[in-house]
XYZ file of C-alpha atoms in Angstrom:
478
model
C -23.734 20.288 -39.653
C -22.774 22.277 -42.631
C -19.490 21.254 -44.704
C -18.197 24.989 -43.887
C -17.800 24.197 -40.631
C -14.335 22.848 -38.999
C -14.857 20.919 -36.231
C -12.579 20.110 -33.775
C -11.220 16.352 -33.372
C -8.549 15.125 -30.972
C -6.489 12.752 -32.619
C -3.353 10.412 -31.602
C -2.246 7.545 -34.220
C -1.354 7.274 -37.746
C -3.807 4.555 -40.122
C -0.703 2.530 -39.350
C -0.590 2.835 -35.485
C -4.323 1.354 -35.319
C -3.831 -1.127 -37.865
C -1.316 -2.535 -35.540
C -3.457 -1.975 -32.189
C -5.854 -4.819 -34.332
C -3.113 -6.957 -35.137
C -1.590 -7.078 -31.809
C -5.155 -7.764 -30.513
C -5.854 -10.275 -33.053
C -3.013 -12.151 -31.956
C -3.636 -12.552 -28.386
C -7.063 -13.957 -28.800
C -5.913 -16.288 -30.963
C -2.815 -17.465 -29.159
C -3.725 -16.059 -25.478
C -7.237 -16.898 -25.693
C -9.560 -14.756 -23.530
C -11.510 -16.633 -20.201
C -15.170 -16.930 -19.794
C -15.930 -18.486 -16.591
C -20.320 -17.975 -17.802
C -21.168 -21.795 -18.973
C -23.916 -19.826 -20.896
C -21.202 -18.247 -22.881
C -18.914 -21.302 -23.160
C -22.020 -23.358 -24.810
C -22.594 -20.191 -27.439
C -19.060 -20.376 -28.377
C -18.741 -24.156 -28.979
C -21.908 -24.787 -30.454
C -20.437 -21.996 -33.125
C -17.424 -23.895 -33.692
C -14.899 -21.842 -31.837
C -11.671 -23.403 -29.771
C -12.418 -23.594 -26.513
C -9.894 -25.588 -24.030
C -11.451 -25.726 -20.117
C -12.660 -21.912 -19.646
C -10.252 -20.297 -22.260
C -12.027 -19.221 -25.908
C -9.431 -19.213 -29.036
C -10.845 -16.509 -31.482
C -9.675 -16.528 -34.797
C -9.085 -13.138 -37.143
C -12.101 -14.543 -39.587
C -14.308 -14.531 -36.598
C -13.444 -11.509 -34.921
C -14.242 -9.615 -38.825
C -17.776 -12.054 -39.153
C -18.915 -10.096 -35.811
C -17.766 -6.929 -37.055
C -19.422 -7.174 -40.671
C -23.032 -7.403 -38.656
C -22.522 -4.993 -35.750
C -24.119 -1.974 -36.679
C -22.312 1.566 -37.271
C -25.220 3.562 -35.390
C -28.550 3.001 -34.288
C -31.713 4.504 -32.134
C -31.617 4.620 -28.782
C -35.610 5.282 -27.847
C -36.725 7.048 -24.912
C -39.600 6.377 -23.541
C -40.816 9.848 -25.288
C -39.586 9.316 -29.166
C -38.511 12.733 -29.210
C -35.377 12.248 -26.908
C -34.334 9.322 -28.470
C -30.842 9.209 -29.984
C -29.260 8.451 -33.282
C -25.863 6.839 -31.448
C -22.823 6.529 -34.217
C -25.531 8.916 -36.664
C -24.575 12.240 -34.826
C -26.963 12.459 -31.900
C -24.208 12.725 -28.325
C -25.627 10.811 -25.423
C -24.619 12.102 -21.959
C -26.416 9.720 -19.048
C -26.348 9.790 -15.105
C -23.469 7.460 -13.514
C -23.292 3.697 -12.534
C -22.796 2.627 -9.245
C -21.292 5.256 -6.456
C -21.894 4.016 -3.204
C -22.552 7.513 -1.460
C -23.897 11.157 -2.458
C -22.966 14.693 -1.649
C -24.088 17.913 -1.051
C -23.585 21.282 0.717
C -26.318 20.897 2.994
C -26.207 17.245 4.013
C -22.356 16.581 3.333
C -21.848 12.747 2.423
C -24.614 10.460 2.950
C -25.272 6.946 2.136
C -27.119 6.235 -1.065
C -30.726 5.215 -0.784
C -33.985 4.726 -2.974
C -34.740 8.422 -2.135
C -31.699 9.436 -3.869
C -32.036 7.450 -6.641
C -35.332 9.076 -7.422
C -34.068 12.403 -6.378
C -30.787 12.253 -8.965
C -32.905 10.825 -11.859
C -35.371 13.666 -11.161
C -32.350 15.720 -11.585
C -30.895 14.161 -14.875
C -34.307 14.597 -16.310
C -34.580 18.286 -15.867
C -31.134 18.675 -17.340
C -30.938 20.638 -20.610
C -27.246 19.143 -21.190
C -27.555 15.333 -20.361
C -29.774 13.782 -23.088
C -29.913 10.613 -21.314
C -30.718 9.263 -17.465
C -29.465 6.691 -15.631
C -30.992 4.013 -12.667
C -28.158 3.994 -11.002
C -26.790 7.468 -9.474
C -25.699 6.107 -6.686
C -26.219 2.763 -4.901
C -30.142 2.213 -3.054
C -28.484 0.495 -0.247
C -31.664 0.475 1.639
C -33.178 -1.918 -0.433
C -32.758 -5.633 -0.253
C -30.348 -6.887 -2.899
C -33.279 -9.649 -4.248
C -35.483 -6.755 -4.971
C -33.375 -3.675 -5.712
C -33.484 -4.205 -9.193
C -37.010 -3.940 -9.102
C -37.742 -0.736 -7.063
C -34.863 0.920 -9.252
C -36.488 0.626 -12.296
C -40.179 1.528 -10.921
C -38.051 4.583 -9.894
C -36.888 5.255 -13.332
C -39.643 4.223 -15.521
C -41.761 6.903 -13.650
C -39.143 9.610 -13.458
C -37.706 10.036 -16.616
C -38.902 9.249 -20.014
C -35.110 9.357 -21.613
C -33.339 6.761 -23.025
C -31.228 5.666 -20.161
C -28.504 3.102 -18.423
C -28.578 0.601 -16.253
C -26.152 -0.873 -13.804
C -25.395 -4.927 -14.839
C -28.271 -7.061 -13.035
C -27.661 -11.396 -13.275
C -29.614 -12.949 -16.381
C -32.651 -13.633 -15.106
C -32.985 -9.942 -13.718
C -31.918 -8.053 -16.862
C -34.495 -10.107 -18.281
C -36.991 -8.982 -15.577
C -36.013 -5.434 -16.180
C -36.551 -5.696 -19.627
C -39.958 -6.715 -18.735
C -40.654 -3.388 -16.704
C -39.994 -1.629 -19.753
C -42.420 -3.743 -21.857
C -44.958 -3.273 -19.546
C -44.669 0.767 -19.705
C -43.476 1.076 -23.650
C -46.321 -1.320 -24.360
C -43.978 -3.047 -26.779
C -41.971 -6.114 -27.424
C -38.384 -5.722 -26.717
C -37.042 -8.592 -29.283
C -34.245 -9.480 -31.798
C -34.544 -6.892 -34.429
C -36.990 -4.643 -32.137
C -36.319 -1.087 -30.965
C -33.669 -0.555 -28.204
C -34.613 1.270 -24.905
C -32.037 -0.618 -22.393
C -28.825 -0.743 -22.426
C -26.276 -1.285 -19.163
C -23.379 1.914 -18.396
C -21.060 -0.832 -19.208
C -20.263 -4.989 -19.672
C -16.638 -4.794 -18.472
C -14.265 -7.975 -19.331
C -12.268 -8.533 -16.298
C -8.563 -7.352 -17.187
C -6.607 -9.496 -18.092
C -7.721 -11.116 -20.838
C -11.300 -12.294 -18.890
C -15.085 -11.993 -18.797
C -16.920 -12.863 -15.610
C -19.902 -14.755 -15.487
C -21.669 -11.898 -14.275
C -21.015 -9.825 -17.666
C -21.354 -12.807 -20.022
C -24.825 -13.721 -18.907
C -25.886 -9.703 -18.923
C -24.412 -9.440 -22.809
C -26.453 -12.608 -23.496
C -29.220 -11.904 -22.046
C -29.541 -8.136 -24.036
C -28.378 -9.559 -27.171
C -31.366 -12.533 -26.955
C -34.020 -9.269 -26.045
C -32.393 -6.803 -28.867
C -30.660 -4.559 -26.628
C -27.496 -2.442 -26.487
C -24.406 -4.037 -25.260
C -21.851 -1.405 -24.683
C -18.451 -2.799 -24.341
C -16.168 -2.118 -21.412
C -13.078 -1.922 -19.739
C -11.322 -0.814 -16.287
C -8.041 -1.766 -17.129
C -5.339 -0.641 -14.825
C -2.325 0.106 -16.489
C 0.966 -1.320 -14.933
C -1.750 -3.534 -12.506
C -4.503 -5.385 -15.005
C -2.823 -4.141 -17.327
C 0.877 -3.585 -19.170
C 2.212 -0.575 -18.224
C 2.634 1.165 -21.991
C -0.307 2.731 -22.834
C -0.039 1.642 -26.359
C 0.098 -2.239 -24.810
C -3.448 -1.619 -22.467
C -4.885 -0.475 -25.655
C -4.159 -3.372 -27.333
C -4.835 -5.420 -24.959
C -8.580 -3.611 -24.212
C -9.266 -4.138 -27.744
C -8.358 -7.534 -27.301
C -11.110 -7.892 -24.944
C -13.640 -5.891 -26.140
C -13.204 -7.557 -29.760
C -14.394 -10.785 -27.884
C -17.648 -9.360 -26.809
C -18.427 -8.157 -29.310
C -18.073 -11.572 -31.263
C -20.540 -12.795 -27.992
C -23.174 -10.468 -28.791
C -22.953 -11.046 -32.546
C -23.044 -14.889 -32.355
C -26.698 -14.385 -30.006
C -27.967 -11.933 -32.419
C -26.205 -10.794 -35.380
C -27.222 -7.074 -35.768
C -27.281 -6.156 -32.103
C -26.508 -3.068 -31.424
C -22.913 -2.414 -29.784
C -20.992 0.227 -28.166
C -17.211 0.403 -28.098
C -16.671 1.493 -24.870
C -13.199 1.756 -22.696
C -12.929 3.022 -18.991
C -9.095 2.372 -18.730
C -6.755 4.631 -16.228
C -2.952 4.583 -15.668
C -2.383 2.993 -12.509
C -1.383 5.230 -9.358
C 2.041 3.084 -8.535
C 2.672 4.897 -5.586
C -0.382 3.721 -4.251
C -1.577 0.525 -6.646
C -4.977 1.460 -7.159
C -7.163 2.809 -10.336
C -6.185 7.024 -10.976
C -9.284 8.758 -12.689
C -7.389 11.854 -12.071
C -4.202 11.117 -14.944
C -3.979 13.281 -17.643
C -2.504 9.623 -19.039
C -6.490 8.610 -19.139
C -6.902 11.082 -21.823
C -4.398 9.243 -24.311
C -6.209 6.234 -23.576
C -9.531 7.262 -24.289
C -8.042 9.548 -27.164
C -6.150 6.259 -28.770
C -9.229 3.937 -27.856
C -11.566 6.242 -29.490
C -10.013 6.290 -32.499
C -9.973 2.170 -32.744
C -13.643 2.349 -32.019
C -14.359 5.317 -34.312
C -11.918 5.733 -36.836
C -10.455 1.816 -37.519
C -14.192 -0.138 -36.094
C -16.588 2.289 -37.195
C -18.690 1.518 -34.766
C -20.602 3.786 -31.506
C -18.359 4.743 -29.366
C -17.621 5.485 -25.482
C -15.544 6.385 -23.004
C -15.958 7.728 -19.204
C -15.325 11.752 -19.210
C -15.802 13.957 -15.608
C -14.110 11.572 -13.218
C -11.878 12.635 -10.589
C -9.764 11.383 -7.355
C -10.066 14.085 -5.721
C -12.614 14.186 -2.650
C -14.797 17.572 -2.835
C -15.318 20.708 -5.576
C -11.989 21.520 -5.573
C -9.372 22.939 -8.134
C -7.888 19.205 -8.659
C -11.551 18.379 -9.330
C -12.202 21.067 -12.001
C -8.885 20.060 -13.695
C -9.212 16.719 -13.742
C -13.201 16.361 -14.799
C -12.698 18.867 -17.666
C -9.254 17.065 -18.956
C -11.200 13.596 -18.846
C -14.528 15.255 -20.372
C -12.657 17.099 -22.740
C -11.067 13.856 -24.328
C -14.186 12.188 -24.801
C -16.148 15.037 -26.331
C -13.434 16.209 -28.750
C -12.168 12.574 -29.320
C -15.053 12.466 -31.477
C -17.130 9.885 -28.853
C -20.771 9.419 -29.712
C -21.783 8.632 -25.687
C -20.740 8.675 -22.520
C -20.109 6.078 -19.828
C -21.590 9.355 -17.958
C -20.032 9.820 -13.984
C -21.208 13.078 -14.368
C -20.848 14.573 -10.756
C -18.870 12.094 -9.072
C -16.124 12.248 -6.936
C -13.573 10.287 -5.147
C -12.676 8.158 -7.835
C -16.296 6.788 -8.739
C -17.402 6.672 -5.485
C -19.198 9.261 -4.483
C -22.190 11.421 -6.553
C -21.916 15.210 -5.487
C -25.289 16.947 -6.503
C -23.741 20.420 -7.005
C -20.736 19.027 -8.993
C -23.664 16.964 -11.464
C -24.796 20.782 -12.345
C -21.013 21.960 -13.336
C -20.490 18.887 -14.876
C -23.377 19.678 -17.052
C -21.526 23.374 -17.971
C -18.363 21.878 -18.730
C -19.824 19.320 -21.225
C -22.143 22.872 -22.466
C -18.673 24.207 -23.055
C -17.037 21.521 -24.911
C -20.206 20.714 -27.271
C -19.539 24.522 -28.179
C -16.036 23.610 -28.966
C -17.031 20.473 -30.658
C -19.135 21.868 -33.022
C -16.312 23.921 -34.381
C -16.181 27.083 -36.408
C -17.538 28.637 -40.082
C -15.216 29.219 -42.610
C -17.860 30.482 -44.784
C -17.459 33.206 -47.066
C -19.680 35.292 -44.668
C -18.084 34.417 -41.718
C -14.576 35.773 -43.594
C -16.282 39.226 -42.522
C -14.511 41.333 -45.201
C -17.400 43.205 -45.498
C -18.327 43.862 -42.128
C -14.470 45.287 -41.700
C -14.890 47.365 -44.354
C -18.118 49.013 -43.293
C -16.520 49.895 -39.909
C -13.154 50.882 -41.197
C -10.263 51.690 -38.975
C -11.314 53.022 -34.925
C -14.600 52.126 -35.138
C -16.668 49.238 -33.440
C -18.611 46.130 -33.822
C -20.851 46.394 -31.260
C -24.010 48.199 -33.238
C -23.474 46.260 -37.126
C -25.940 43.900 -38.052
C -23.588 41.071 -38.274
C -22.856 41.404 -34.181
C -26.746 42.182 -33.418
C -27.827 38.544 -35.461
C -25.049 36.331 -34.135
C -24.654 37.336 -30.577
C -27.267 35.397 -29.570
C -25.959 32.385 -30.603
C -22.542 32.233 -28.362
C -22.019 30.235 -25.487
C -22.646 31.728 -22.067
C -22.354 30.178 -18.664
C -25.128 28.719 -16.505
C -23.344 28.379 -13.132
C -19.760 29.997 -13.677
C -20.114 33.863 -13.788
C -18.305 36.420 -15.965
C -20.014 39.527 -14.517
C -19.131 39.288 -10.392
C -16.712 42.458 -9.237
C -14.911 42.859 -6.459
C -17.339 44.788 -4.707
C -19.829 42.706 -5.410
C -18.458 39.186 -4.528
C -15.545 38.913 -1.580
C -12.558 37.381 -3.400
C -12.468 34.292 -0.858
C -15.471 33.469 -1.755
C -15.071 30.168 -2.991
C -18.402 28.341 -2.558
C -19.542 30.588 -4.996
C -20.397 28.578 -7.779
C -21.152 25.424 -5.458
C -24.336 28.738 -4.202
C -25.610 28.536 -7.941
C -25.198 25.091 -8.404
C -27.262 23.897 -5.437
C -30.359 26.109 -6.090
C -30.654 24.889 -9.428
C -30.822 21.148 -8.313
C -33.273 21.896 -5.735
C -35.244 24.085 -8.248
C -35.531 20.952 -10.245
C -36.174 18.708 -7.604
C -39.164 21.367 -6.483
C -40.662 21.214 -9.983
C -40.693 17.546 -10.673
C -43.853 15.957 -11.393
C -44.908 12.932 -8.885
C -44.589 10.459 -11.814
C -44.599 10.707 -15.720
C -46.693 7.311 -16.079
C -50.223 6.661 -15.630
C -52.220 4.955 -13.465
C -52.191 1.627 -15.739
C -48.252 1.762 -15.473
C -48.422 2.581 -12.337
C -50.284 -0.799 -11.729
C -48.891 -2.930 -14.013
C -45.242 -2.305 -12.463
C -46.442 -2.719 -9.295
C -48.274 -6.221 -9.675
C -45.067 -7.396 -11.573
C -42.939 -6.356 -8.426
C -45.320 -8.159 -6.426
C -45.065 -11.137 -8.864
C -40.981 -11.231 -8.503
C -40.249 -10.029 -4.907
């Protein structure tokens, strides 16, 4: 990007403000301690000399910087095709499928369960896309599959749909090891300490409050020990899992996410990290998680900047989300408010839920296309304006002179090209062209451009050794 150009960046706290977000942290793992029920995890921590009374891990200021001073401030993110991957925290901007709805929608089929089928379908989908640069195994839930293997059959499905870098939903430890595998046997490489990254999962949540799961801990582990991104997360309620003062869940996230960092660090110093948040206000009229608060954009905004700005490290949060239940107006507002905040807040990635609905839950294949036009839009944003000497125009204004136009000089005729213009949205419909109530309009566009994807998708993009070689490991681990 050239130093005449003014980008835009959302910002919310002074040096000062973040300063004390770290101090506040600081002070609650060292007094507070954070829990980590993983025995894996406990081990790491005592065998580095770290407090640890019964489940509870003391971390000390000097520990918490000793991570820091090894986790890197960007790295490569490979696709399985070297010319998608991504330079994360070195100006590349990641945007994957989602992690983990449970159903998908769309205007012919309404809401249906989610199933292998889909799985393939949506990563099908995401790799088509012109907008998302990464994929994800994990669309929507393959209910259909038996838990013992679904791990399995979801990553055949990926590794022969999509040769993006992409996510994955959290497996145990012995499965993200096994997944890890699958990519080995298609990359035809060693994933390893010090290797090349291809896997990472959407997120490694701590449990709010102040708590990691055993779940989590033996997923960071078991990335950091094969060289692979752990990005950091959180789902902390405010005024539920967390206090109710946004400026207290932030501290309190960092708190957390400091401490898994120092995890990953202390299994492989150098492993690649992600500072990721997926905080929300709480709803407190009905107790529950609100992806649909315009107070989710000043956490992600404030987060952001401790992860950018004070960490200097690749950052994330979780843009397009929405509580409402269909394409409506509250889903419009509410996915470009949260989407907006993540790609102006200067984020490097996305904890993608591109096209979901219903607070997580629910994966609408029309709403996955506008998603990918309002994250068109605010790249154009993000990448800001000239204030070169050309783009002053003096001279252009001068050569048209008063009550003449623009529309013929050579400055309009080389540049027009250039401007954003919508895919799905439409700025050319008239009344006599398009009734005024018609409001499925866009939802029209949106749903012949998935299923033009879907129609042009080749059967697989491995071959037939991959093919084989995935398929005798499944048959080795089912």
């Amino acid at each position: 990007m050239s130093d005449m150009m003014r980008k835009v960046k959302l910002s919310m706290f002074e040096d000062s403000d973040l300063q004390r977000v770290h101090d506040y942290s600081v002070q609650m793992l060292q007094k507070t301690g954070i829990k980590f029920t993983s025995e894996r995890a406990l081990e790491i921590f005592r065998s580095h000399g770290f407090k640890v009374e019964g489940t509870q891990v003391f971390i000390s200021e000097k520990q918490v910087r000793t991570a820091l001073e090894t986790a890197p401030s960007h790295f490569i993110f490979h696709g399985i095709n070297e010319d998608r991957s991504l330079d994360l925290g070195g100006g590349a901007y990641g945007v994957p499928g989602p992690i983990g709805p449970v159903s998908i929608q769309n205007l012919d089929e309404g809401i249906q369960p989610g199933t292998l089928k889909r799985v393939e379908e949506l990563v099908k989908i995401y790799q088509a896309s012109p907008v998302m640069t990464m994929n994800s195994n994990n669309g929507v839930e393959a209910t259909d599959i038996p838990v013992e293997t679904r791990h399995l059959e979801i990553m055949r499905t990926t590794l022969r749909h999509t040769n993006k870098p992409f996510y994955t939903k959290l497996f145990s430890y012995e499965t993200m090891h096994q997944a890890i595998d699958m990519i080995e046997l298609v990359t035809g490489e060693k994933l390893e300490r010090g290797g090349k990254v291809y896997l990472g999962p959407g997120s490694a949540p701590s449990m709010s409050p102040m708590s990691y799961s055993t779940e989590v801990a033996d997923n960071i582990i078991a990335l950091a020990e094969r060289g692979q991104l752990v990005t950091m997360g959180t789902a902390t309620t405010t005024g539920i899992t967390g206090p109710i003062n946004i400026f207290g869940t932030i501290a309190m996230q960092n708190a957390e996410i400091l401490a898994g960092i120092v995890l990953t660090q202390l299994v492989n110093p150098g492993n690649p990290v992600g500072y990721g948040v997926g905080a929300c206000p709480g709803n407190m009229r009905g107790g529950q998680y609100c992806c649909g608060s315009p107070g989710r954009v000043m956490l992600q905004i404030g987060s952001m900047e401790m992860g950018k700005r004070y960490y200097n490290l690749p950052s994330r949060t979780i843009p397009y989300s929405t509580d409402s239940l269909t394409n409506d107006i509250q889903c419009g507002i509410e996915s470009y408010e949260g989407t907006m905040c993540n790609i102006l807040s200067n984020a490097d990635y996305q904890l993608s839920e591109i096209g979901t609905l219903d607070g997580l839950m629910t994966t609408s294949y029309e709403k996955t296309i506008i998603d990918e036009e309002i994250t068109s839009r605010l790249l154009y944003i993000r990448d800001g304006i000239s204030v070169s000497e050309e783009a002053g125009s003096v001279e252009v204004v001068e050569e048209v002179g008063s009550g003449g136009t623009f529309l013929t000089t050579d400055d309009t005729l080389d540049y027009m090209y250039d401007a954003w213009y919508p895919s799905v949205s439409d700025w050319n419909s008239t009344l006599e062209g398009r009734p005024v109530d018609d409001y499925e309009y866009m939802l029209r566009r949106a749903n012949k451009e998935w299923k033009r994807r879907l129609e042009e998708a080749p059967a697989t993009l491995l071959n037939e050794a991959q093919e084989e070689a995935l398929a005798d490991y499944i048959k080795q681990h089912s």
